[in-house]
């Protein structure tokens, strides 16, 4: 099953537009960082937020940290560059590299005060690649540098109010276990961050909730639009398993209406895990 739809640059930009990205960045220990790497940067929305903060004054000190966004997709990197330029950011650069391929990381090794990933480890851990990913993130950090992961607890339909229909509820409840069983995505990676970071040998590991991404009464529109994209592809394996493949259009329409409903409240806790590389 191809997960390419989850890397759609337009969808990533919408998601970031609907979140309080600056508030998430403000929780990162980057105040004294001179060099910051984001692994799996996609469209670079989070990298740009890092670059904005990294070029803003701290107290009466001006500063100018180097920010690098990297992604294995040259197409994403090519789209990230003009988006950063359009914001007038000149302390950010983008490179195409694969965090699972040490040969492509040579120019990045040992360079960064902090190596960050956001909504990325969730694609690595179900396939058993979490440890390799974190080990290579450590390789990019300088000695004593930090590794930080921002991950969600996207629990989809569990215990929603108002409750969705029985059919939609059954489909949504299958997403998390099915994507895990197939080694594709751990949508609830945020709550397991402490385990992953300590298993990877990081020290002084701390995990906390840094945001509660919310859609309330169909707002913000950007998050509703983001959640309404690629619904058919996302739900397809669950619908097939439940024998509901012929009802795809109806179920997808119901989920879109649910996200936009005036009485709706859908929330997704966002976790930050940080550890020190020694
Ligand atoms: C869900 S997006 C995250 C986007 C971004 N971090 C954000 O917060 O908007 C995941 C990104 O990871 C990239 N990716 C997947 N596997 C990778 C790998 N092995 N090395 C580097 N990037 C990878 C994909 O191309 C995609 O752009």
Short mmCIF file of C-alpha atoms and ligand atoms in Angstrom, two decimals:
data_model
loop_
_atom_site.label_atom_id
_atom_site.label_comp_id
_atom_site.label_asym_id
_atom_site.label_seq_id
_atom_site.Cartn_x
_atom_site.Cartn_y
_atom_site.Cartn_z
CA UNK A 1 0.00 0.00 0.00
CA UNK A 2 1.47 3.38 -0.98
CA UNK A 3 1.49 6.07 1.69
CA UNK A 4 2.56 8.81 -0.74
CA UNK A 5 -0.69 10.68 -0.10
CA UNK A 6 0.52 11.40 3.45
CA UNK A 7 3.56 13.30 2.10
CA UNK A 8 1.48 15.57 -0.14
CA UNK A 9 3.15 19.01 0.14
CA UNK A 10 -0.15 20.92 -0.15
CA UNK A 11 -1.63 18.82 2.67
CA UNK A 12 1.43 19.41 4.89
CA UNK A 13 1.17 23.17 4.32
CA UNK A 14 -2.54 23.13 5.23
CA UNK A 15 -1.87 21.10 8.35
CA UNK A 16 0.80 23.55 9.53
CA UNK A 17 -1.44 26.53 8.70
CA UNK A 18 -4.14 25.11 10.97
CA UNK A 19 -1.80 24.38 13.86
CA UNK A 20 -0.04 26.71 16.26
CA UNK A 21 3.36 25.82 14.82
CA UNK A 22 5.05 28.80 16.47
CA UNK A 23 3.75 27.66 19.88
CA UNK A 24 5.21 24.19 19.31
CA UNK A 25 8.56 25.68 18.26
CA UNK A 26 8.52 27.85 21.40
CA UNK A 27 8.59 24.68 23.53
CA UNK A 28 11.79 23.38 21.90
CA UNK A 29 15.12 23.83 23.68
CA UNK A 30 16.63 25.88 20.83
CA UNK A 31 17.33 29.17 22.62
CA UNK A 32 21.09 28.60 22.54
CA UNK A 33 21.27 26.44 19.44
CA UNK A 34 23.54 27.67 16.65
CA UNK A 35 22.63 24.85 14.29
CA UNK A 36 19.31 23.03 13.90
CA UNK A 37 18.41 20.12 11.60
CA UNK A 38 14.86 19.00 10.82
CA UNK A 39 14.71 15.45 9.47
CA UNK A 40 11.80 14.61 7.13
CA UNK A 41 10.91 18.27 6.63
CA UNK A 42 8.41 17.78 3.77
CA UNK A 43 7.24 21.20 2.57
CA UNK A 44 9.43 22.86 5.21
CA UNK A 45 6.56 24.47 7.16
CA UNK A 46 8.11 23.53 10.51
CA UNK A 47 11.64 24.29 9.28
CA UNK A 48 10.49 27.80 8.39
CA UNK A 49 9.03 28.27 11.87
CA UNK A 50 12.38 27.12 13.31
CA UNK A 51 14.22 29.56 11.04
CA UNK A 52 11.99 32.47 12.09
CA UNK A 53 12.81 31.87 15.75
CA UNK A 54 16.47 31.16 15.01
CA UNK A 55 16.87 34.61 13.44
CA UNK A 56 15.00 36.52 16.14
CA UNK A 57 16.79 38.31 18.99
CA UNK A 58 17.12 36.72 22.44
CA UNK A 59 17.00 39.57 24.98
CA UNK A 60 19.29 42.24 23.62
CA UNK A 61 21.44 39.70 21.76
CA UNK A 62 20.90 39.30 18.04
CA UNK A 63 21.36 35.78 16.78
CA UNK A 64 21.41 33.85 13.60
CA UNK A 65 21.34 30.09 13.89
CA UNK A 66 21.78 27.87 10.84
CA UNK A 67 18.65 25.85 10.09
CA UNK A 68 18.65 22.89 7.70
CA UNK A 69 15.61 20.95 6.53
CA UNK A 70 16.27 17.54 5.00
CA UNK A 71 13.96 15.14 3.22
CA UNK A 72 14.53 12.05 1.12
CA UNK A 73 12.15 13.43 -1.50
CA UNK A 74 13.96 15.80 -3.92
CA UNK A 75 10.49 16.99 -5.06
CA UNK A 76 9.59 18.10 -1.51
CA UNK A 77 12.96 19.84 -1.12
CA UNK A 78 12.43 21.61 -4.44
CA UNK A 79 9.09 22.93 -3.21
CA UNK A 80 10.38 23.85 0.26
CA UNK A 81 13.08 26.20 -1.11
CA UNK A 82 10.80 28.82 -2.76
CA UNK A 83 8.35 28.70 0.17
CA UNK A 84 11.18 29.71 2.53
CA UNK A 85 12.45 32.31 0.07
CA UNK A 86 8.94 33.82 -0.20
CA UNK A 87 9.08 34.44 3.55
CA UNK A 88 12.41 36.19 3.17
CA UNK A 89 14.22 33.61 5.30
CA UNK A 90 17.90 33.50 4.46
CA UNK A 91 19.17 31.40 7.38
CA UNK A 92 17.57 28.19 6.12
CA UNK A 93 18.68 25.63 3.58
CA UNK A 94 17.21 22.36 2.36
CA UNK A 95 18.98 19.15 1.39
CA UNK A 96 17.81 15.86 -0.08
CA UNK A 97 19.04 12.96 2.07
CA UNK A 98 17.72 9.72 3.55
CA UNK A 99 18.00 9.40 7.33
CA UNK A 100 18.17 5.61 6.94
CA UNK A 101 21.12 5.79 4.54
CA UNK A 102 24.32 6.73 6.43
CA UNK A 103 26.13 7.39 3.14
CA UNK A 104 23.75 10.27 2.39
CA UNK A 105 24.35 11.79 5.84
CA UNK A 106 28.11 12.29 5.63
CA UNK A 107 27.88 16.07 5.15
CA UNK A 108 25.46 16.35 8.09
CA UNK A 109 27.25 14.13 10.63
CA UNK A 110 28.15 15.74 13.96
CA UNK A 111 27.04 19.18 12.76
CA UNK A 112 23.98 20.12 14.80
CA UNK A 113 23.21 21.33 18.31
CA UNK A 114 19.74 19.85 17.96
CA UNK A 115 18.25 17.37 15.49
CA UNK A 116 14.47 17.49 15.31
CA UNK A 117 11.79 15.49 13.58
CA UNK A 118 8.09 16.19 13.46
CA UNK A 119 5.39 13.72 12.46
CA UNK A 120 8.15 11.44 11.20
CA UNK A 121 9.02 8.79 13.77
CA UNK A 122 5.41 7.61 13.46
CA UNK A 123 6.27 6.27 9.98
CA UNK A 124 9.48 4.57 11.16
CA UNK A 125 8.52 2.68 14.32
CA UNK A 126 5.84 0.30 12.94
CA UNK A 127 8.30 -1.07 10.38
CA UNK A 128 10.97 -1.54 13.07
CA UNK A 129 13.04 1.42 11.76
CA UNK A 130 12.64 3.70 14.79
CA UNK A 131 15.94 2.74 16.40
CA UNK A 132 17.94 3.13 13.18
CA UNK A 133 16.26 6.46 12.52
CA UNK A 134 17.04 7.80 16.01
CA UNK A 135 20.60 6.41 15.88
CA UNK A 136 21.21 8.30 12.63
CA UNK A 137 19.61 11.43 14.05
CA UNK A 138 22.14 11.10 16.90
CA UNK A 139 24.89 10.82 14.32
CA UNK A 140 23.87 14.20 12.89
CA UNK A 141 23.95 15.80 16.35
CA UNK A 142 27.22 17.02 17.82
CA UNK A 143 28.54 15.31 20.94
CA UNK A 144 26.19 16.21 23.82
CA UNK A 145 23.68 17.58 21.30
CA UNK A 146 19.94 17.06 21.56
CA UNK A 147 17.49 14.90 19.64
CA UNK A 148 13.85 16.02 19.70
CA UNK A 149 10.72 14.38 18.31
CA UNK A 150 7.31 16.00 17.94
CA UNK A 151 4.66 13.31 17.50
CA UNK A 152 0.89 13.08 17.87
CA UNK A 153 -1.58 10.85 19.61
CA UNK A 154 -3.99 10.73 16.66
CA UNK A 155 -6.60 8.43 18.13
CA UNK A 156 -9.18 9.07 15.40
CA UNK A 157 -12.67 8.08 16.37
CA UNK A 158 -12.09 6.91 19.93
CA UNK A 159 -14.52 8.36 22.44
CA UNK A 160 -15.59 11.24 20.28
CA UNK A 161 -18.37 13.62 21.24
CA UNK A 162 -20.83 13.75 19.64
CA UNK A 163 -20.44 10.06 18.77
CA UNK A 164 -20.23 9.39 15.03
CA UNK A 165 -22.60 6.88 13.44
CA UNK A 166 -22.00 3.21 14.26
CA UNK A 167 -20.57 2.61 10.79
CA UNK A 168 -18.16 5.56 10.84
CA UNK A 169 -17.16 4.72 14.41
CA UNK A 170 -16.31 1.12 13.39
CA UNK A 171 -14.17 2.35 10.48
CA UNK A 172 -12.31 5.01 12.48
CA UNK A 173 -11.56 2.59 15.32
CA UNK A 174 -9.79 0.25 12.88
CA UNK A 175 -7.36 2.87 11.55
CA UNK A 176 -4.84 2.79 14.41
CA UNK A 177 -4.60 -1.03 14.85
CA UNK A 178 -4.70 -1.77 11.12
CA UNK A 179 -1.93 0.68 10.15
CA UNK A 180 0.15 -0.68 13.05
CA UNK A 181 -0.47 -4.35 12.18
CA UNK A 182 0.64 -3.67 8.60
CA UNK A 183 3.83 -1.94 9.77
CA UNK A 184 2.83 1.35 8.13
CA UNK A 185 2.10 4.13 10.63
CA UNK A 186 1.81 4.46 14.39
CA UNK A 187 -0.71 7.27 14.59
CA UNK A 188 -0.35 7.25 18.40
CA UNK A 189 3.46 7.43 18.40
CA UNK A 190 3.42 10.42 20.78
CA UNK A 191 2.52 8.37 23.83
CA UNK A 192 5.40 5.93 23.22
CA UNK A 193 8.11 8.56 22.75
CA UNK A 194 9.81 7.93 26.09
CA UNK A 195 10.26 4.27 25.20
CA UNK A 196 11.66 5.01 21.74
CA UNK A 197 14.08 7.69 22.90
CA UNK A 198 15.47 5.65 25.82
CA UNK A 199 15.72 2.50 23.69
CA UNK A 200 17.81 4.51 21.22
CA UNK A 201 20.28 5.25 24.03
CA UNK A 202 19.41 8.90 24.56
CA UNK A 203 19.94 10.32 28.05
CA UNK A 204 17.92 12.76 30.18
CA UNK A 205 14.80 11.88 28.22
CA UNK A 206 11.79 14.10 28.88
CA UNK A 207 8.37 13.85 27.25
CA UNK A 208 5.47 16.28 27.58
CA UNK A 209 2.34 17.46 25.81
CA UNK A 210 3.08 20.72 24.02
CA UNK A 211 -0.13 21.34 22.10
CA UNK A 212 -3.65 20.01 21.69
CA UNK A 213 -4.40 20.35 18.02
CA UNK A 214 -8.17 21.06 17.93
CA UNK A 215 -10.95 21.36 15.42
CA UNK A 216 -13.87 23.02 17.17
CA UNK A 217 -17.10 23.81 15.35
CA UNK A 218 -15.42 23.31 11.99
CA UNK A 219 -12.57 25.70 12.78
CA UNK A 220 -9.77 26.28 11.93
CA UNK A 221 -10.76 25.75 8.31
CA UNK A 222 -7.21 24.76 7.34
CA UNK A 223 -7.30 21.74 9.67
CA UNK A 224 -10.77 20.74 8.45
CA UNK A 225 -9.52 20.98 4.88
CA UNK A 226 -6.39 19.03 5.76
CA UNK A 227 -8.44 16.32 7.51
CA UNK A 228 -10.76 16.18 4.51
CA UNK A 229 -7.96 15.42 2.04
CA UNK A 230 -7.13 11.89 0.96
CA UNK A 231 -9.89 10.44 3.18
CA UNK A 232 -10.71 7.71 0.67
CA UNK A 233 -7.08 6.50 0.55
CA UNK A 234 -6.74 6.64 4.34
CA UNK A 235 -9.91 4.67 5.00
CA UNK A 236 -9.61 2.23 2.08
CA UNK A 237 -7.88 -0.64 3.94
CA UNK A 238 -10.31 -0.39 6.88
CA UNK A 239 -13.34 -0.29 4.60
CA UNK A 240 -12.05 -3.29 2.66
CA UNK A 241 -11.48 -5.27 5.86
CA UNK A 242 -14.97 -4.43 7.15
CA UNK A 243 -16.59 -5.36 3.81
CA UNK A 244 -17.65 -1.73 3.27
CA UNK A 245 -15.57 -0.93 0.18
CA UNK A 246 -18.73 -0.23 -1.84
CA UNK A 247 -19.68 2.48 0.69
CA UNK A 248 -16.42 4.46 0.39
CA UNK A 249 -17.98 7.65 -0.97
CA UNK A 250 -20.68 7.73 1.74
CA UNK A 251 -18.30 7.04 4.63
CA UNK A 252 -15.79 9.62 3.38
CA UNK A 253 -18.57 12.22 3.02
CA UNK A 254 -19.75 11.43 6.54
CA UNK A 255 -16.23 11.90 7.97
CA UNK A 256 -15.84 15.23 6.17
CA UNK A 257 -19.20 16.42 7.50
CA UNK A 258 -18.23 15.23 10.98
CA UNK A 259 -15.02 17.32 10.90
CA UNK A 260 -16.92 20.42 9.78
CA UNK A 261 -19.92 20.02 12.12
CA UNK A 262 -20.76 23.11 14.22
CA UNK A 263 -21.11 21.01 17.40
CA UNK A 264 -17.95 18.97 16.71
CA UNK A 265 -14.78 18.96 18.80
CA UNK A 266 -11.88 16.85 17.58
CA UNK A 267 -8.58 17.07 19.39
CA UNK A 268 -5.16 15.54 18.91
CA UNK A 269 -2.54 15.88 21.64
CA UNK A 270 0.91 16.78 20.33
CA UNK A 271 3.89 15.42 22.31
CA UNK A 272 7.48 16.57 22.48
CA UNK A 273 10.21 14.12 23.48
CA UNK A 274 13.79 15.33 23.96
CA UNK A 275 16.93 13.38 24.82
CA UNK A 276 20.64 14.05 24.93
CA UNK A 277 23.09 12.28 22.69
CA UNK A 278 26.28 11.21 24.46
C1 LIG B 1 4.51 13.57 7.27
S1 LIG B 1 5.84 14.32 6.49
C2 LIG B 1 6.43 15.40 7.79
C3 LIG B 1 6.55 16.81 7.33
C4 LIG B 1 7.13 17.85 8.26
N1 LIG B 1 8.01 17.30 9.26
C5 LIG B 1 6.06 18.70 8.91
O1 LIG B 1 6.00 18.72 10.15
O2 LIG B 1 5.28 19.36 8.20
C6 LIG B 1 7.08 13.08 6.46
C7 LIG B 1 8.22 13.43 5.50
O3 LIG B 1 9.28 12.49 5.73
C8 LIG B 1 9.92 12.23 4.49
N2 LIG B 1 10.66 10.96 4.63
C9 LIG B 1 10.16 9.71 4.68
N3 LIG B 1 11.15 8.81 4.87
C10 LIG B 1 12.31 9.52 4.94
C11 LIG B 1 13.67 9.16 5.13
N4 LIG B 1 14.02 7.88 5.26
N5 LIG B 1 14.61 10.14 5.21
C12 LIG B 1 14.24 11.45 5.07
N6 LIG B 1 12.97 11.84 4.85
C13 LIG B 1 12.00 10.89 4.79
C14 LIG B 1 8.80 12.21 3.48
O4 LIG B 1 9.28 12.45 2.17
C15 LIG B 1 7.87 13.32 4.02
O5 LIG B 1 8.14 14.55 3.39
#
